Every structure is written in C-alpha cells, then in structure tokens.
Amino acid sequence: MSLRTVVALVLTLLTSSCADAMDVRLQTIAATGVYYPEVDATLSRFRMMDIGGPGQMMFHAELQTELDVEQAIFRWDDDALATIVRTGDAVPEGDGKFRQFLRPMQNALGDIAFSAQLTDTPADSGIYLQKAQALHEVVREGEMVSGVTGPAEYYGSWPQLSDAGIIALRSNSISNRIYRGDENGLTIAAPRGLTTPTGGRFNGFFSASNPLINSQGEVAFWTGVDDPGATGVYRTAGSGYVAIATRDNPTSDGRVVQFAHPNAMLPDGRVVVAANYISDPGVSILIGDGVSTTVVAETGDLIPQHGVKLDLGADSGGLLGYITANRSGDVAFAGLLAEGYGDVTSENDLAVIRVVGGEIELLVQEGDAFDNGAMVFRRATSPPAMNDRGSVIFVGELRAGASYVDGLFASVNGAPVELLVATGDSIEVTPGVHKTITELSVFNEVRLNGGDAGWRNTLNEADESYFWAEFADESQALFLVSLDSGVSGDFSGDGVVDGLDFLIWQRDPSIGSLSDWEANYGASATTAAANTVPEPRGMALALVAIFVAVHRRR
C-alpha cells in the first residue's frame, strides 16, 4: 500500500527510480451532483473539454434539470466558473434558441468555437464563435456563402479554431467543401472540383480527418482526387494550393508515397504527415511545406540511448491517430519498437516516443515499472500531447497483477515519465468527500494538440493539463493538473529562466519573487531536475487548510 497526499492541492510525486521530483497540483474544477450558484447549475455529465491559457479551462456539460436534455458550455478561469452559453439562450442573431452543443473547442486566448443544434427557427444547426467576450454567428444551416451556388449546405462537422480566432470546417453536404471563417462569416478554402497543383480535381474531402488551420488562415486538408495518383494532403497558399504529400508523387528524398495522412499544422504552414511508400515497408513521419519534406522519424531509426529501433509499420498500433506536434515541429507519438533489437520482444514492443530537435527519445516502454513495482506500463490509450517546452502528458494502460488499470502519465521537459493518478485511487473530490476512481480520460478525440494551429489543447505552455474521472458511485469530476519541474523564477512557464521572465515580473511583480529570478537566471527545468535530491515516496508535507488526498490500495 502506498499513500500520496496532496497538500494545498499539491500532489508530490517522488519515485525511487528517478533523480527528479515532480510537484503536481490537482484542483477540482467541477463535479456532478454539486450545485454551483455562480452559474445556477447542477452538473450531471461532462462531454468535452479543453485547456486554454494558464489556469483556464473550457468544458461542455449536461445539467440536472426536469426539462429534456439541457446543456451548457462553461469557462473556468482564475478559480471562477462562468457560463458561455446554455440550452434555451437566444442565438445572437435573435432568430431562434440554442438546444444542444457539439464538440466546442477553445484556443489559448480563450476564444471558443462550437456547432449547435437550434430550436424555434427554420435552421436546424449553426456554427458559433465566442470571441472577446461576445458571441457571434459564423453561419447557419441554409445560409448561402459567397461564391457558392446550388443547394444550401449542412454544416455538420465541428469547427477547428486557431489562436487568431479563425475557424476551419468541412461541410457534410453532397457538395463537400472546406471553409474558413470568423465572426464575419465563411469563405471557401477548398471547393470540390478545383484543379489541384499535381493534376486532377478535388473530388471529396475525407471525413476521417478534419481540416487544420493556423493563425495565418492557412488550411491543410486530406482529399481524394479524380486522378488517384494525386490523392493526399494539401494546404492553401494565398489564392492557390500546394501539395504536401500525395500518392505517386516523390518526396524530397525520391521515395514515392502510397498513402499520406495529415496529423498537425504548424504556425509557419508546415504540415506534419504520416506516410508510407510504394517500395519501402513501414511508415515515416514527415514535415512538409509544399516545396520540400523532412523526415522526422521512420521505421528503422535507432534510439541510441536504448539501442532499440522504431517499427512504424502498418501494424504499429494505430500510429496515424497517435502523432502530435508542438509549434516548433517537435513530435510525440505512441508506436512500436522493432523486435530483435536490444531487449525488445513482442512482450515489450509498445512505447511512447518524442522527437525534439531531431533527437529521438524513448519516454516509456511496455514493461516499465511504476508505483514501486506494483504495476507495469502496457500501452498508451490517448495521443501523447506535447507542448513547446517538450513536456508530454497522456493516458495509458497498466497491468497490476492479473488486472488492468488506466493511469495519467507525464514527463516535464524530458524528465522521466511519472504516474500521476490511476483508476483504483481514492481522491478527495470536494472537501471531506473521497471517492474511488473507476474511469479516467483526457477526452482528446481529435488526435492533435497545440494552440496556434487549431488543434485541441490537452497541455498548455504553463505545463497545465486536465483529466476527467468517473467514480464507483457513477458520479464524475473534472480536475486541473499543474505540473511543476521546480524551477523558481520561470514566470513565463517555458522551462527557462531568462530575460522574458524579468519583463513579465516588471509588468506584474505579484507573479513571484525577483530574488528567485536572480538566483536561477539561466537555469532550465532540465538543470533543476538534475540538481534535485530524490526523496522517499509519500513524504509528509507541511499541513494547510485545504488538501486533496489520493490513496492507492493494491
């Protein structure tokens, strides 16, 4: 039995296997069955959520009500809960009311885009954008877009949102177009039937991949082409298009792509793609800009610290859906290691990997021990989200004896992966009320992570994340997770104590102590970790009034 206590909402994780001590702060954002007077609501179920800027979350929830199904989108910011929009609210254009909401998305600035089903209006649905504290209609079903002829569109897909407040979406009508838009309405980004740069015409945008948009308004998408050799990944470029990776067209190193799938778009317009080839086995992770492509990682690459190789083949455990990127073009993914290299066998070939600055790093491998050997890692069950400083967080499965549990894992800036919380843990949900976790998730369903390029956020630049939990009594709660690598004076949260932190302190001295900045100038999360003395797991912390306790029984 091990005991982990969170004092002042701080969970200190100290493992005997690493020389780094990670402080993890857990804070209950909201829980079902609790009445919140500030929003006049009692929650009954959580549906979708995003992390935004520091201390900021958005979530979509169902409410306890005597009506049919009532829903709302909430923002949690600086310990305050506020309602963005709720079932029964009038639409901003005044003709109709909101009924239900679909897959809201928040950017790092707190803007929120969402699809909605409507009542008391001929239009059944619409796309809306909450920006600068005001709610705007982007488009409603039945409204025509400039330059479009033919039947009215059904805008049934959910919008992707960039930090500039620009959205991209795919229509679900027979015309099947890609759009970009904002509070002023929609424009066509890519129409069906347009001639492509590689020949043929766009003949359908695949529903398995949503379009991606960055703050420059560039849109990347996966499309079929009536010339099968041109099917692949494209991006808008001004008034035209560039081919990023398409079937039967060679990449920069001369190999011919058989299949390509977009996974992320960077602020500078480069697109992260998973691709395989006609002549070579395995999969490559590429970054392309329409002129050249760079291989980030591929089958056969060596991970030198461990003497093992990547095996990103067709049977690599759903690799296409498990690649994420940060804004610098570093990537993290869950995939396979090649059997027969190092100590890799079919019993330990699943892994989570990151590539930073061109260096491939093995973060965790099937069979790695956690909780003092009581459990071993089996596989990742969510995409590993990575921010610009290289921190990674993901949900994974562990084996505990003859049973399996789910856990939330994190690595701060390349430090060893640690287990934060797992099913079977007892956690304080509200003051004095402890419950046992039976399920946990990060609800990262769209596979991509980051801010600027319109990807759903799971980990922000302040090393904050979240998780949703369900308990043995079938109640639920949402928690903010704050990772801390122990670097004092890093006011920007980028892992380095530098001049930027001094400027931030000048603007707001209450953010921290200038003496911390002076003492640690030039230090990074990595150097701080190296200088940390390991302490025993479960060490007592100074008592304060409010705490969350996590108690693990095995």
mmCIF file with all atom_site columns, C-alpha atoms in Angstrom, residues 90-97 118-123 128 140:
data_model
loop_
_atom_site.group_PDB
_atom_site.id
_atom_site.type_symbol
_atom_site.label_atom_id
_atom_site.label_alt_id
_atom_site.label_comp_id
_atom_site.label_asym_id
_atom_site.label_entity_id
_atom_site.label_seq_id
_atom_site.pdbx_PDB_ins_code
_atom_site.Cartn_x
_atom_site.Cartn_y
_atom_site.Cartn_z
_atom_site.occupancy
_atom_site.B_iso_or_equiv
_atom_site.pdbx_formal_charge
_atom_site.auth_seq_id
_atom_site.auth_comp_id
_atom_site.auth_asym_id
_atom_site.auth_atom_id
_atom_site.pdbx_PDB_model_num
ATOM 1  C CA . ALA A 1 90  ? -31.294 33.148 -27.628 1.00 0.00 ? 90  ALA A CA 1
ATOM 2  C CA . VAL A 1 91  ? -28.933 32.925 -30.593 1.00 0.00 ? 91  VAL A CA 1
ATOM 3  C CA . PRO A 1 92  ? -27.001 36.181 -31.167 1.00 0.00 ? 92  PRO A CA 1
ATOM 4  C CA . GLU A 1 93  ? -28.848 36.873 -34.419 1.00 0.00 ? 93  GLU A CA 1
ATOM 5  C CA . GLY A 1 94  ? -32.124 36.819 -32.452 1.00 0.00 ? 94  GLY A CA 1
ATOM 6  C CA . ASP A 1 95  ? -33.976 34.218 -34.532 1.00 0.00 ? 95  ASP A CA 1
ATOM 7  C CA . GLY A 1 96  ? -34.112 31.018 -32.520 1.00 0.00 ? 96  GLY A CA 1
ATOM 8  C CA . LYS A 1 97  ? -32.651 29.409 -29.408 1.00 0.00 ? 97  LYS A CA 1
ATOM 9  C CA . LEU A 1 118 ? -31.197 25.129 -32.700 1.00 0.00 ? 118 LEU A CA 1
ATOM 10 C CA . THR A 1 119 ? -34.934 25.423 -31.964 1.00 0.00 ? 119 THR A CA 1
ATOM 11 C CA . ASP A 1 120 ? -37.659 27.966 -32.817 1.00 0.00 ? 120 ASP A CA 1
ATOM 12 C CA . THR A 1 121 ? -36.064 28.634 -36.200 1.00 0.00 ? 121 THR A CA 1
ATOM 13 C CA . PRO A 1 122 ? -36.145 27.010 -39.655 1.00 0.00 ? 122 PRO A CA 1
ATOM 14 C CA . ALA A 1 123 ? -32.387 26.389 -39.401 1.00 0.00 ? 123 ALA A CA 1
ATOM 15 C CA . TYR A 1 128 ? -20.797 29.972 -33.491 1.00 0.00 ? 128 TYR A CA 1
ATOM 16 C CA . ARG A 1 140 ? -26.345 28.747 -40.038 1.00 0.00 ? 140 ARG A CA 1
#
